Amino acid sequence: MRTIYGINPVTEALRAGKNIDRVVVSDTRGDKAVALIMKAATDKGIEVKRAPEDELRRISKTEKHQGVAAVLAEDFRYSDLEDLIKAWKESGDQAFFLILDSIQDPQNLGALVRTANAAGVHGIIIPKDRASEVTSTVVKTSAGATEVTPIAREVNISRAIERLKEEGVWVAAIEAGCRDTVYSADLDRDIAIVIGSEGRGIRRLVRENCDFCVSIPMYGEISSLNAAQAGAVALFEARRQRLKGR
C-alpha cells in the first residue's frame, strides 16, 4: 500500500481510476475542493473517513497534506519501456520522451514529471538504482501528474536509449558547453531528451549513447539551471518547434 496526499494528487488519482482503499479528510476542512473529492470518492464506492489533523499528519508523514490523503491498495505501478513505445506508436505522433539520469531529489523529480506531462511526453524513463523513485513527495510535487504519466524504471538507462534508437528515436543530451543550443538544434523529430542529475550531470556512458548534445544559453549572472528548470526549457522548446514546424 502507499499513501498520496494533497488536493491535486488525490483528485488525479480518483480521475485516473487508481485502486484507492480509502480517502481520509481533515475534520476541519469543509471547502469546495475537499467536497468535490469526497463526492468523487463516494461515487466510486470508496470509503471516505473524517479524521483529526494529527491522524492526517501520521498517514501522510508531512504537515503539507492540505487536509486530504488517499490510501492506495497497491504500490506505484511503473510502466514497461515497451508499453511506452507501443503508446507512442499508437498515438500516430512524433515520439516524445524524457529520460532522467540519476535524479536524486524527489522534488526535482516531481517537478519534472509535472512539466513533462504538461508538455505532452509519451513517457518518462528513470533508472532503478541511485535515483529517486516515485514517493509520496514526488506525487505531491508533481500535482498528481505521476498518476497519469507513464513512467518506466529501467536497470540500464544506456540500454533503454539503444532500444529507443532502434525505433528511430533521436536522443538529445542537455548539457552545458555544447555548441548547439535547444533553440538552434532540430528537436522537431522523434526525440528523447536526457536530463542529468543535480550535481554530476549525465553519466559518461549515458552521454556517449546520445546522438547529440545541446545547451541552454544563459544571459544573466547565473551560470546554470537546476534539473527541473533545464527540463522545462528543453521540453517546451521541443513542443514549440513541433507547433511551429521550427
PDB file of C-alpha atoms in Angstrom:
ATOM      1  CA  MET A   1       0.000   0.000   0.000  1.00  0.00           C
ATOM      2  CA  ARG A   2       1.039   3.617  -0.473  1.00  0.00           C
ATOM      3  CA  THR A   3      -0.313   6.980   0.571  1.00  0.00           C
ATOM      4  CA  ILE A   4      -0.622  10.122  -1.508  1.00  0.00           C
ATOM      5  CA  TYR A   5      -1.688  13.498  -0.188  1.00  0.00           C
ATOM      6  CA  GLY A   6      -2.739  16.939  -1.365  1.00  0.00           C
ATOM      7  CA  ILE A   7      -5.750  18.225  -3.302  1.00  0.00           C
ATOM      8  CA  ASN A   8      -4.367  17.786  -6.829  1.00  0.00           C
ATOM      9  CA  PRO A   9      -2.682  14.388  -6.348  1.00  0.00           C
ATOM     10  CA  VAL A  10      -5.774  12.833  -4.755  1.00  0.00           C
ATOM     11  CA  THR A  11      -8.029  14.390  -7.394  1.00  0.00           C
ATOM     12  CA  GLU A  12      -5.867  12.999 -10.217  1.00  0.00           C
ATOM     13  CA  ALA A  13      -5.715   9.557  -8.606  1.00  0.00           C
ATOM     14  CA  LEU A  14      -9.510   9.466  -8.429  1.00  0.00           C
ATOM     15  CA  ARG A  15      -9.816  10.685 -12.008  1.00  0.00           C
ATOM     16  CA  ALA A  16      -7.315   8.085 -13.223  1.00  0.00           C
ATOM     17  CA  GLY A  17      -9.261   5.266 -11.577  1.00  0.00           C
ATOM     18  CA  LYS A  18      -6.466   4.204  -9.245  1.00  0.00           C
ATOM     19  CA  ASN A  19      -7.185   1.379  -6.811  1.00  0.00           C
ATOM     20  CA  ILE A  20      -7.887   3.531  -3.745  1.00  0.00           C
ATOM     21  CA  ASP A  21      -8.680   1.801  -0.471  1.00  0.00           C
ATOM     22  CA  ARG A  22      -9.897   4.913   1.362  1.00  0.00           C
ATOM     23  CA  VAL A  23      -9.775   8.695   1.383  1.00  0.00           C
ATOM     24  CA  VAL A  24      -9.031  10.487   4.649  1.00  0.00           C
ATOM     25  CA  VAL A  25     -10.190  14.092   5.054  1.00  0.00           C
ATOM     26  CA  SER A  26      -9.409  16.528   7.849  1.00  0.00           C
ATOM     27  CA  ASP A  27     -12.380  17.155  10.119  1.00  0.00           C
ATOM     28  CA  THR A  28     -11.539  20.869   9.929  1.00  0.00           C
ATOM     29  CA  ARG A  29     -11.892  21.098   6.134  1.00  0.00           C
ATOM     30  CA  GLY A  30     -15.256  21.844   4.528  1.00  0.00           C
ATOM     31  CA  ASP A  31     -14.334  23.796   1.402  1.00  0.00           C
ATOM     32  CA  LYS A  32     -15.415  23.094  -2.172  1.00  0.00           C
ATOM     33  CA  ALA A  33     -12.199  21.315  -3.251  1.00  0.00           C
ATOM     34  CA  VAL A  34     -12.477  18.789  -0.432  1.00  0.00           C
ATOM     35  CA  ALA A  35     -16.217  18.390  -1.004  1.00  0.00           C
ATOM     36  CA  LEU A  36     -15.573  17.514  -4.653  1.00  0.00           C
ATOM     37  CA  ILE A  37     -13.002  14.899  -3.633  1.00  0.00           C
ATOM     38  CA  MET A  38     -15.399  13.370  -1.108  1.00  0.00           C
ATOM     39  CA  LYS A  39     -18.183  13.206  -3.709  1.00  0.00           C
ATOM     40  CA  ALA A  40     -15.894  11.676  -6.351  1.00  0.00           C
ATOM     41  CA  ALA A  41     -14.716   9.034  -3.885  1.00  0.00           C
ATOM     42  CA  THR A  42     -18.240   8.260  -2.696  1.00  0.00           C
ATOM     43  CA  ASP A  43     -19.480   7.961  -6.288  1.00  0.00           C
ATOM     44  CA  LYS A  44     -16.778   5.346  -6.894  1.00  0.00           C
ATOM     45  CA  GLY A  45     -17.711   3.408  -3.764  1.00  0.00           C
ATOM     46  CA  ILE A  46     -14.520   4.392  -1.941  1.00  0.00           C
ATOM     47  CA  GLU A  47     -14.621   4.772   1.830  1.00  0.00           C
ATOM     48  CA  VAL A  48     -14.302   8.387   2.988  1.00  0.00           C
ATOM     49  CA  LYS A  49     -13.156   8.965   6.549  1.00  0.00           C
ATOM     50  CA  ARG A  50     -13.109  12.194   8.537  1.00  0.00           C
ATOM     51  CA  ALA A  51     -10.090  12.404  10.828  1.00  0.00           C
ATOM     52  CA  PRO A  52      -8.257  14.890  13.069  1.00  0.00           C
ATOM     53  CA  GLU A  53      -5.193  16.731  11.810  1.00  0.00           C
ATOM     54  CA  ASP A  54      -2.761  14.579  13.783  1.00  0.00           C
ATOM     55  CA  GLU A  55      -4.017  11.427  12.041  1.00  0.00           C
ATOM     56  CA  LEU A  56      -3.530  13.042   8.639  1.00  0.00           C
ATOM     57  CA  ARG A  57      -0.007  14.040   9.645  1.00  0.00           C
ATOM     58  CA  ARG A  58       0.675  10.459  10.699  1.00  0.00           C
ATOM     59  CA  ILE A  59      -0.720   8.994   7.471  1.00  0.00           C
ATOM     60  CA  SER A  60       0.974  11.445   5.117  1.00  0.00           C
ATOM     61  CA  LYS A  61       4.150  11.938   7.188  1.00  0.00           C
ATOM     62  CA  THR A  62       4.027  15.666   6.492  1.00  0.00           C
ATOM     63  CA  GLU A  63       2.374  18.898   7.565  1.00  0.00           C
ATOM     64  CA  LYS A  64       1.688  19.754   3.898  1.00  0.00           C
ATOM     65  CA  HIS A  65      -1.191  17.352   3.309  1.00  0.00           C
ATOM     66  CA  GLN A  66      -3.743  20.102   2.500  1.00  0.00           C
ATOM     67  CA  GLY A  67      -6.315  18.290   4.603  1.00  0.00           C
ATOM     68  CA  VAL A  68      -6.688  15.210   2.411  1.00  0.00           C
ATOM     69  CA  ALA A  69      -4.907  11.917   1.804  1.00  0.00           C
ATOM     70  CA  ALA A  70      -5.672   8.733  -0.090  1.00  0.00           C
ATOM     71  CA  VAL A  71      -4.502   5.254   0.850  1.00  0.00           C
ATOM     72  CA  LEU A  72      -3.970   3.204  -2.301  1.00  0.00           C
ATOM     73  CA  ALA A  73      -4.285  -0.553  -2.269  1.00  0.00           C
ATOM     74  CA  GLU A  74      -1.097  -1.087  -4.267  1.00  0.00           C
ATOM     75  CA  ASP A  75       2.396   0.346  -4.637  1.00  0.00           C
ATOM     76  CA  PHE A  76       3.180   2.690  -7.511  1.00  0.00           C
ATOM     77  CA  ARG A  77       2.944   0.747 -10.744  1.00  0.00           C
ATOM     78  CA  TYR A  78       5.751   1.532 -13.161  1.00  0.00           C
ATOM     79  CA  SER A  79       5.244   1.058 -16.873  1.00  0.00           C
ATOM     80  CA  ASP A  80       7.398  -1.139 -19.088  1.00  0.00           C
ATOM     81  CA  LEU A  81       9.572   0.556 -21.702  1.00  0.00           C
ATOM     82  CA  GLU A  82       7.852  -1.462 -24.412  1.00  0.00           C
ATOM     83  CA  ASP A  83       4.498  -0.112 -23.223  1.00  0.00           C
ATOM     84  CA  LEU A  84       5.796   3.436 -23.667  1.00  0.00           C
ATOM     85  CA  ILE A  85       6.959   2.629 -27.189  1.00  0.00           C
ATOM     86  CA  LYS A  86       3.632   1.000 -28.007  1.00  0.00           C
ATOM     87  CA  ALA A  87       1.670   4.009 -26.713  1.00  0.00           C
ATOM     88  CA  TRP A  88       3.782   6.346 -28.838  1.00  0.00           C
ATOM     89  CA  LYS A  89       3.244   4.313 -31.999  1.00  0.00           C
ATOM     90  CA  GLU A  90      -0.477   4.029 -31.395  1.00  0.00           C
ATOM     91  CA  SER A  91      -0.716   7.809 -30.957  1.00  0.00           C
ATOM     92  CA  GLY A  92       0.454   8.469 -34.505  1.00  0.00           C
ATOM     93  CA  ASP A  93       2.534  11.414 -33.251  1.00  0.00           C
ATOM     94  CA  GLN A  94       6.257  12.047 -33.272  1.00  0.00           C
ATOM     95  CA  ALA A  95       7.990  10.303 -30.390  1.00  0.00           C
ATOM     96  CA  PHE A  96       8.486  12.495 -27.328  1.00  0.00           C
ATOM     97  CA  PHE A  97      10.231  11.002 -24.296  1.00  0.00           C
ATOM     98  CA  LEU A  98      12.042  12.313 -21.233  1.00  0.00           C
ATOM     99  CA  ILE A  99      14.978  10.345 -19.815  1.00  0.00           C
ATOM    100  CA  LEU A 100      16.164  11.266 -16.328  1.00  0.00           C
ATOM    101  CA  ASP A 101      19.650  10.063 -15.447  1.00  0.00           C
ATOM    102  CA  SER A 102      20.031   9.667 -11.686  1.00  0.00           C
ATOM    103  CA  ILE A 103      17.769  12.475 -10.457  1.00  0.00           C
ATOM    104  CA  GLN A 104      18.028  12.058  -6.681  1.00  0.00           C
ATOM    105  CA  ASP A 105      15.980  14.979  -5.387  1.00  0.00           C
ATOM    106  CA  PRO A 106      12.316  13.875  -5.151  1.00  0.00           C
ATOM    107  CA  GLN A 107      11.106  17.452  -5.556  1.00  0.00           C
ATOM    108  CA  ASN A 108      13.066  17.831  -8.793  1.00  0.00           C
ATOM    109  CA  LEU A 109      11.667  14.509  -9.998  1.00  0.00           C
ATOM    110  CA  GLY A 110       8.126  15.564  -9.153  1.00  0.00           C
ATOM    111  CA  ALA A 111       8.555  18.908 -10.890  1.00  0.00           C
ATOM    112  CA  LEU A 112       9.956  17.190 -13.984  1.00  0.00           C
ATOM    113  CA  VAL A 113       7.058  14.732 -14.129  1.00  0.00           C
ATOM    114  CA  ARG A 114       4.580  17.601 -13.911  1.00  0.00           C
ATOM    115  CA  THR A 115       6.352  19.557 -16.654  1.00  0.00           C
ATOM    116  CA  ALA A 116       6.732  16.502 -18.881  1.00  0.00           C
ATOM    117  CA  ASN A 117       3.035  15.736 -18.636  1.00  0.00           C
ATOM    118  CA  ALA A 118       2.158  19.341 -19.443  1.00  0.00           C
ATOM    119  CA  ALA A 119       4.476  19.234 -22.471  1.00  0.00           C
ATOM    120  CA  GLY A 120       2.786  16.054 -23.692  1.00  0.00           C
ATOM    121  CA  VAL A 121       5.500  13.401 -23.488  1.00  0.00           C
ATOM    122  CA  HIS A 122       4.660   9.787 -24.237  1.00  0.00           C
ATOM    123  CA  GLY A 123       6.542   8.667 -21.155  1.00  0.00           C
ATOM    124  CA  ILE A 124       9.422   9.148 -18.744  1.00  0.00           C
ATOM    125  CA  ILE A 125      12.332   6.774 -18.175  1.00  0.00           C
ATOM    126  CA  ILE A 126      14.230   6.736 -14.874  1.00  0.00           C
ATOM    127  CA  PRO A 127      16.972   4.416 -13.545  1.00  0.00           C
ATOM    128  CA  LYS A 128      16.226   1.767 -10.960  1.00  0.00           C
ATOM    129  CA  ASP A 129      19.342   2.449  -8.880  1.00  0.00           C
ATOM    130  CA  ARG A 130      20.984   5.606  -7.484  1.00  0.00           C
ATOM    131  CA  ALA A 131      17.945   7.738  -8.217  1.00  0.00           C
ATOM    132  CA  SER A 132      14.728   8.834  -6.571  1.00  0.00           C
ATOM    133  CA  GLU A 133      11.786   6.522  -7.041  1.00  0.00           C
ATOM    134  CA  VAL A 134       8.184   7.713  -7.103  1.00  0.00           C
ATOM    135  CA  THR A 135       7.435   8.576  -3.478  1.00  0.00           C
ATOM    136  CA  SER A 136       4.565  10.473  -1.884  1.00  0.00           C
ATOM    137  CA  THR A 137       6.731  13.608  -2.048  1.00  0.00           C
ATOM    138  CA  VAL A 138       7.204  13.110  -5.788  1.00  0.00           C
ATOM    139  CA  VAL A 139       3.455  12.625  -6.234  1.00  0.00           C
ATOM    140  CA  LYS A 140       2.683  15.793  -4.275  1.00  0.00           C
ATOM    141  CA  THR A 141       5.296  17.900  -6.086  1.00  0.00           C
ATOM    142  CA  SER A 142       4.020  16.646  -9.443  1.00  0.00           C
ATOM    143  CA  ALA A 143       0.482  17.801  -8.511  1.00  0.00           C
ATOM    144  CA  GLY A 144      -0.685  14.271  -9.252  1.00  0.00           C
ATOM    145  CA  ALA A 145       0.947  14.019 -12.691  1.00  0.00           C
ATOM    146  CA  THR A 146       2.604  10.759 -11.601  1.00  0.00           C
ATOM    147  CA  GLU A 147      -0.833   9.146 -11.579  1.00  0.00           C
ATOM    148  CA  VAL A 148      -1.478   9.912 -15.260  1.00  0.00           C
ATOM    149  CA  THR A 149       2.037   9.851 -16.770  1.00  0.00           C
ATOM    150  CA  PRO A 150       3.668   6.556 -17.843  1.00  0.00           C
ATOM    151  CA  ILE A 151       6.984   6.139 -16.009  1.00  0.00           C
ATOM    152  CA  ALA A 152       9.355   3.275 -16.802  1.00  0.00           C
ATOM    153  CA  ARG A 153      12.033   2.309 -14.286  1.00  0.00           C
ATOM    154  CA  GLU A 154      14.951   0.675 -16.086  1.00  0.00           C
ATOM    155  CA  VAL A 155      18.011  -1.151 -14.756  1.00  0.00           C
ATOM    156  CA  ASN A 156      20.179   0.093 -17.628  1.00  0.00           C
ATOM    157  CA  ILE A 157      19.485   3.581 -18.994  1.00  0.00           C
ATOM    158  CA  SER A 158      22.048   3.155 -21.785  1.00  0.00           C
ATOM    159  CA  ARG A 159      20.244   0.042 -22.977  1.00  0.00           C
ATOM    160  CA  ALA A 160      16.918   1.878 -22.841  1.00  0.00           C
ATOM    161  CA  ILE A 161      18.432   4.583 -25.044  1.00  0.00           C
ATOM    162  CA  GLU A 162      19.651   1.954 -27.502  1.00  0.00           C
ATOM    163  CA  ARG A 163      16.148   0.467 -27.617  1.00  0.00           C
ATOM    164  CA  LEU A 164      14.627   3.850 -28.464  1.00  0.00           C
ATOM    165  CA  LYS A 165      17.259   4.398 -31.149  1.00  0.00           C
ATOM    166  CA  GLU A 166      16.314   1.052 -32.680  1.00  0.00           C
ATOM    167  CA  GLU A 167      12.875   2.595 -33.217  1.00  0.00           C
ATOM    168  CA  GLY A 168      14.351   5.647 -34.934  1.00  0.00           C
ATOM    169  CA  VAL A 169      14.225   7.978 -31.939  1.00  0.00           C
ATOM    170  CA  TRP A 170      16.938  10.642 -31.718  1.00  0.00           C
ATOM    171  CA  VAL A 171      18.391  11.160 -28.248  1.00  0.00           C
ATOM    172  CA  ALA A 172      19.468  14.640 -27.141  1.00  0.00           C
ATOM    173  CA  ALA A 173      21.548  15.272 -24.020  1.00  0.00           C
ATOM    174  CA  ILE A 174      21.012  18.605 -22.270  1.00  0.00           C
ATOM    175  CA  GLU A 175      24.441  19.768 -21.085  1.00  0.00           C
ATOM    176  CA  ALA A 176      26.349  22.971 -20.512  1.00  0.00           C
ATOM    177  CA  GLY A 177      29.069  23.800 -23.020  1.00  0.00           C
ATOM    178  CA  CYS A 178      27.549  22.147 -26.092  1.00  0.00           C
ATOM    179  CA  ARG A 179      27.954  24.105 -29.337  1.00  0.00           C
ATOM    180  CA  ASP A 180      24.304  23.845 -30.359  1.00  0.00           C
ATOM    181  CA  THR A 181      21.542  25.165 -28.128  1.00  0.00           C
ATOM    182  CA  VAL A 182      17.994  23.974 -27.569  1.00  0.00           C
ATOM    183  CA  TYR A 183      16.927  26.871 -29.801  1.00  0.00           C
ATOM    184  CA  SER A 184      19.239  26.106 -32.744  1.00  0.00           C
ATOM    185  CA  ALA A 185      19.006  22.294 -32.667  1.00  0.00           C
ATOM    186  CA  ASP A 186      16.308  20.394 -34.538  1.00  0.00           C
ATOM    187  CA  LEU A 187      14.014  18.958 -31.861  1.00  0.00           C
ATOM    188  CA  ASP A 188      11.073  18.655 -34.266  1.00  0.00           C
ATOM    189  CA  ARG A 189      11.548  14.910 -34.813  1.00  0.00           C
ATOM    190  CA  ASP A 190      11.178  11.637 -32.924  1.00  0.00           C
ATOM    191  CA  ILE A 191      13.081  12.740 -29.836  1.00  0.00           C
ATOM    192  CA  ALA A 192      14.076  11.712 -26.321  1.00  0.00           C
ATOM    193  CA  ILE A 193      15.521  14.425 -24.093  1.00  0.00           C
ATOM    194  CA  VAL A 194      18.054  13.429 -21.428  1.00  0.00           C
ATOM    195  CA  ILE A 195      18.483  15.414 -18.208  1.00  0.00           C
ATOM    196  CA  GLY A 196      21.287  14.564 -15.785  1.00  0.00           C
ATOM    197  CA  SER A 197      21.495  14.576 -12.016  1.00  0.00           C
ATOM    198  CA  GLU A 198      21.655  17.749  -9.967  1.00  0.00           C
ATOM    199  CA  GLY A 199      25.334  17.507  -9.066  1.00  0.00           C
ATOM    200  CA  ARG A 200      27.118  15.281 -11.581  1.00  0.00           C
ATOM    201  CA  GLY A 201      25.066  15.754 -14.718  1.00  0.00           C
ATOM    202  CA  ILE A 202      24.695  12.960 -17.260  1.00  0.00           C
ATOM    203  CA  ARG A 203      26.885   9.913 -16.675  1.00  0.00           C
ATOM    204  CA  ARG A 204      29.605   9.274 -19.255  1.00  0.00           C
ATOM    205  CA  LEU A 205      28.219   6.039 -20.706  1.00  0.00           C
ATOM    206  CA  VAL A 206      24.748   7.520 -20.975  1.00  0.00           C
ATOM    207  CA  ARG A 207      26.157  10.632 -22.652  1.00  0.00           C
ATOM    208  CA  GLU A 208      28.104   8.522 -25.157  1.00  0.00           C
ATOM    209  CA  ASN A 209      24.899   6.776 -26.191  1.00  0.00           C
ATOM    210  CA  CYS A 210      23.153  10.068 -27.007  1.00  0.00           C
ATOM    211  CA  ASP A 211      23.075  11.241 -30.628  1.00  0.00           C
ATOM    212  CA  PHE A 212      23.895  14.868 -29.876  1.00  0.00           C
ATOM    213  CA  CYS A 213      24.050  17.381 -27.055  1.00  0.00           C
ATOM    214  CA  VAL A 214      22.540  20.830 -26.704  1.00  0.00           C
ATOM    215  CA  SER A 215      22.957  23.557 -24.133  1.00  0.00           C
ATOM    216  CA  ILE A 216      20.649  26.161 -22.653  1.00  0.00           C
ATOM    217  CA  PRO A 217      22.221  29.607 -23.099  1.00  0.00           C
ATOM    218  CA  MET A 218      22.487  31.808 -20.025  1.00  0.00           C
ATOM    219  CA  TYR A 219      22.115  35.575 -20.446  1.00  0.00           C
ATOM    220  CA  GLY A 220      22.449  36.812 -16.878  1.00  0.00           C
ATOM    221  CA  GLU A 221      24.832  36.433 -13.965  1.00  0.00           C
ATOM    222  CA  ILE A 222      23.580  32.935 -13.069  1.00  0.00           C
ATOM    223  CA  SER A 223      25.547  30.259 -14.930  1.00  0.00           C
ATOM    224  CA  SER A 224      23.200  27.280 -14.711  1.00  0.00           C
ATOM    225  CA  LEU A 225      19.694  25.972 -14.038  1.00  0.00           C
ATOM    226  CA  ASN A 226      18.686  23.085 -11.821  1.00  0.00           C
ATOM    227  CA  ALA A 227      17.488  19.834 -13.388  1.00  0.00           C
ATOM    228  CA  ALA A 228      13.798  20.696 -13.186  1.00  0.00           C
ATOM    229  CA  GLN A 229      14.297  24.132 -14.740  1.00  0.00           C
ATOM    230  CA  ALA A 230      16.521  22.801 -17.527  1.00  0.00           C
ATOM    231  CA  GLY A 231      13.988  20.093 -18.283  1.00  0.00           C
ATOM    232  CA  ALA A 232      11.188  22.638 -18.522  1.00  0.00           C
ATOM    233  CA  VAL A 233      13.112  24.793 -21.004  1.00  0.00           C
ATOM    234  CA  ALA A 234      14.087  21.832 -23.204  1.00  0.00           C
ATOM    235  CA  LEU A 235      10.688  20.134 -23.183  1.00  0.00           C
ATOM    236  CA  PHE A 236       8.726  23.226 -24.061  1.00  0.00           C
ATOM    237  CA  GLU A 237      11.207  24.285 -26.744  1.00  0.00           C
ATOM    238  CA  ALA A 238      10.703  20.861 -28.329  1.00  0.00           C
ATOM    239  CA  ARG A 239       6.943  21.357 -28.079  1.00  0.00           C
ATOM    240  CA  ARG A 240       7.208  24.868 -29.548  1.00  0.00           C
ATOM    241  CA  GLN A 241       9.171  23.567 -32.533  1.00  0.00           C
ATOM    242  CA  ARG A 242       6.510  20.942 -33.192  1.00  0.00           C
ATOM    243  CA  LEU A 243       3.760  23.531 -33.097  1.00  0.00           C
ATOM    244  CA  LYS A 244       5.633  25.953 -35.347  1.00  0.00           C
ATOM    245  CA  GLY A 245       7.377  23.453 -37.607  1.00  0.00           C
ATOM    246  CA  ARG A 246      10.615  25.085 -36.411  1.00  0.00           C
TER     247      ARG A 246
END
